Coordinates of C-alpha atoms in Angstrom, one line a residue:
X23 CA 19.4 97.5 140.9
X24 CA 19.4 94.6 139.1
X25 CA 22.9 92.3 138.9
X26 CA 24.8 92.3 136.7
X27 CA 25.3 88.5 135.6
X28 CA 28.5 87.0 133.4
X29 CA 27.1 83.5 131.7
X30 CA 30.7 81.4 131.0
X31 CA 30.7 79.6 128.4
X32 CA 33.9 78.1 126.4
X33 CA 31.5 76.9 123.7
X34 CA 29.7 79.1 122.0
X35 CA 27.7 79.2 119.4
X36 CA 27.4 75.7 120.0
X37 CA 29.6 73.8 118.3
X38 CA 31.7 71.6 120.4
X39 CA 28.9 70.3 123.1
X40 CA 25.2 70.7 124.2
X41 CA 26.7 73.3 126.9
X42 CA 27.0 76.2 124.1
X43 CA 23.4 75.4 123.3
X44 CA 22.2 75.6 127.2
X45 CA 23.8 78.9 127.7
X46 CA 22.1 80.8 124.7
X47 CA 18.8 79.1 125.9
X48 CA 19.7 80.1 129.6
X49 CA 20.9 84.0 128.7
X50 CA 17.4 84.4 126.5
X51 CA 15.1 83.1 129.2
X52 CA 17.1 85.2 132.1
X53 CA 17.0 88.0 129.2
X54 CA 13.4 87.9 129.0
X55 CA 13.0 88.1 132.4
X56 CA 14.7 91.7 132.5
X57 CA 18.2 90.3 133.5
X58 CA 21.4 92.2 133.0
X59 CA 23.0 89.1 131.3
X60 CA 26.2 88.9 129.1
X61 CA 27.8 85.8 127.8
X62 CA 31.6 85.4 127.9
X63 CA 33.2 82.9 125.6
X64 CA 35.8 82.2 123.6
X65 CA 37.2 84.1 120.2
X66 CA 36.8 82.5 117.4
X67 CA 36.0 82.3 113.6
X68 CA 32.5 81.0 114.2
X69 CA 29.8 83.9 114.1
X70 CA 27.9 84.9 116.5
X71 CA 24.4 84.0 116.4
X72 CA 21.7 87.5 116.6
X73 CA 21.6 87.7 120.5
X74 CA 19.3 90.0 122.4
X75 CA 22.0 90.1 124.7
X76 CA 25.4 90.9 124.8
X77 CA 27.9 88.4 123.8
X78 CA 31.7 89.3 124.5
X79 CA 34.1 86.5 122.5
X80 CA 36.4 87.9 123.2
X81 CA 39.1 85.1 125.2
X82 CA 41.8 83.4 122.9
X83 CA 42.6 80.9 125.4
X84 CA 41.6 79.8 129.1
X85 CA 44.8 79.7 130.3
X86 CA 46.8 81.4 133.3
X87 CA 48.8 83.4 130.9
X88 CA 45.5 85.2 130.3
X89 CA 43.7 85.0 134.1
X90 CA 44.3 88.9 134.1
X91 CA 42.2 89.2 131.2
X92 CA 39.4 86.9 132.1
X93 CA 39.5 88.7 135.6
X94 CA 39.6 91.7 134.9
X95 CA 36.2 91.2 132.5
X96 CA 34.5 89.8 135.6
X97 CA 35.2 92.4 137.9
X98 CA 32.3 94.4 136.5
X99 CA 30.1 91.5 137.4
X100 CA 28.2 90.6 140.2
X101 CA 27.9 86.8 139.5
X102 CA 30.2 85.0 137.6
X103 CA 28.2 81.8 136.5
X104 CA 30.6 79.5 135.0
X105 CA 29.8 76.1 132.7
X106 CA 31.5 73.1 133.5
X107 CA 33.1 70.6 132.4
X108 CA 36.4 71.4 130.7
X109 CA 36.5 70.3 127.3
X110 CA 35.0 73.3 126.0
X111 CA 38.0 75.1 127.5
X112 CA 40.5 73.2 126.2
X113 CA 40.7 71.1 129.6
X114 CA 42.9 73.3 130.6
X115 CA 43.5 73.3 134.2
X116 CA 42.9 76.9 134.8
X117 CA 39.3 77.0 134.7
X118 CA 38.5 74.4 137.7
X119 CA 40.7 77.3 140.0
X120 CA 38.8 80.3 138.2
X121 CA 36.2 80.5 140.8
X122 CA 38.9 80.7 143.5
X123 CA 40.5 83.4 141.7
X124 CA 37.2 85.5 141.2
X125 CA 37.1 85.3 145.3
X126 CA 40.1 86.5 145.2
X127 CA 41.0 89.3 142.6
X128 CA 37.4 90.4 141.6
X129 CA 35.5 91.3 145.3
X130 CA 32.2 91.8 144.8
X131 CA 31.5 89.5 142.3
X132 CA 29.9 86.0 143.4
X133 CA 30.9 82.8 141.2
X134 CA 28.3 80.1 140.7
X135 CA 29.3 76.9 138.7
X136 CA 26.8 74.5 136.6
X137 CA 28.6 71.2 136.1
X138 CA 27.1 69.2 133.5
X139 CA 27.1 65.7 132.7
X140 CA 29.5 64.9 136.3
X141 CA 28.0 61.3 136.4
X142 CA 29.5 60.2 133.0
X143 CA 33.1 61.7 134.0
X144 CA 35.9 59.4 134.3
X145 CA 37.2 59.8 137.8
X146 CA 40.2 62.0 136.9
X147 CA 38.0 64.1 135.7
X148 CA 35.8 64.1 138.6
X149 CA 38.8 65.0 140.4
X150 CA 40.0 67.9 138.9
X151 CA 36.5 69.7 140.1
X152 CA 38.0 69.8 143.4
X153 CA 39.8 73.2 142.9
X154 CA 36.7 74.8 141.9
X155 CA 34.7 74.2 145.5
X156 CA 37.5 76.0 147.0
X157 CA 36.1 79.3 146.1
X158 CA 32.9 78.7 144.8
X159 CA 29.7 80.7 146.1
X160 CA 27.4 78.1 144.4
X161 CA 27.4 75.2 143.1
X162 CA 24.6 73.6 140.8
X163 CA 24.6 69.7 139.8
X164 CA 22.5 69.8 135.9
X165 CA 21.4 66.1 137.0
X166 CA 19.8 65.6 140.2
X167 CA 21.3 62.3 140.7
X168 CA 25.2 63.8 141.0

């Protein structure tokens, strides 16, 4: 049985950052491969590009008033691969404790974390990842140097 994989993605289509743009590329090459991928992102007025895969817009905002939302989507996951960092969220808090939350309302569902673009991060910034390997099941650095 093949996982089922949730691709996180605040921005998307791309419009705010290069991160949008990774995950389409990312979620076509894993769909290509036979993967049961779906992209989560947020709502807005923007349309959706044509996706072979499934593309749920579906959150207004990444905040804790809507964490039972968000989890509740990713229960039906069995990796939860979030995009980091948080300007595509709003920088909002929330999402650097989302993958502690995943381990602890949504059991069988892994979460994995891409951070891109870490090394140009002011150190505020850098600190507020610190939540997020807490909880995390994976953690992947887009720049070999971080």
């Amino acid at each position: 049985m093949k996982p089922r994989i949730a691709l996180i993605s605040g921005d998307f289509p791309p419009t705010i950052s290069g991160i949008g743009d990774y995950v389409e590329k990312l979620a076509g090459a894993m769909w290509k491969q036979h993967a049961d991928v779906t992209v989560l992102t947020t709502a807005t007025d923007a349309a959706i590009p044509a996706c072979d895969y499934p593309v749920r817009a579906q959150i207004t905002q990444w905040t804790w008033s809507n964490r039972a939302q968000i989890l509740d989507i990713l229960k039906d996951f069995d990796i939860a691969h979030l995009q980091y960092p948080s300007s595509a969220y709003g920088r909002n808090p929330f999402i650097n404790f989302l993958p502690h939350l995943i381990g602890h309302h949504c059991p069988n569902t892994r979460s994995l974390v891409t951070i891109h673009d870490f090394r140009v991060m002011r150190m505020r910034w850098r600190a507020r990842v610190a939540p997020m390997l807490w909880g995390v099941d994976g953690l992947i650095h887009v720049d070999p140097r971080d």
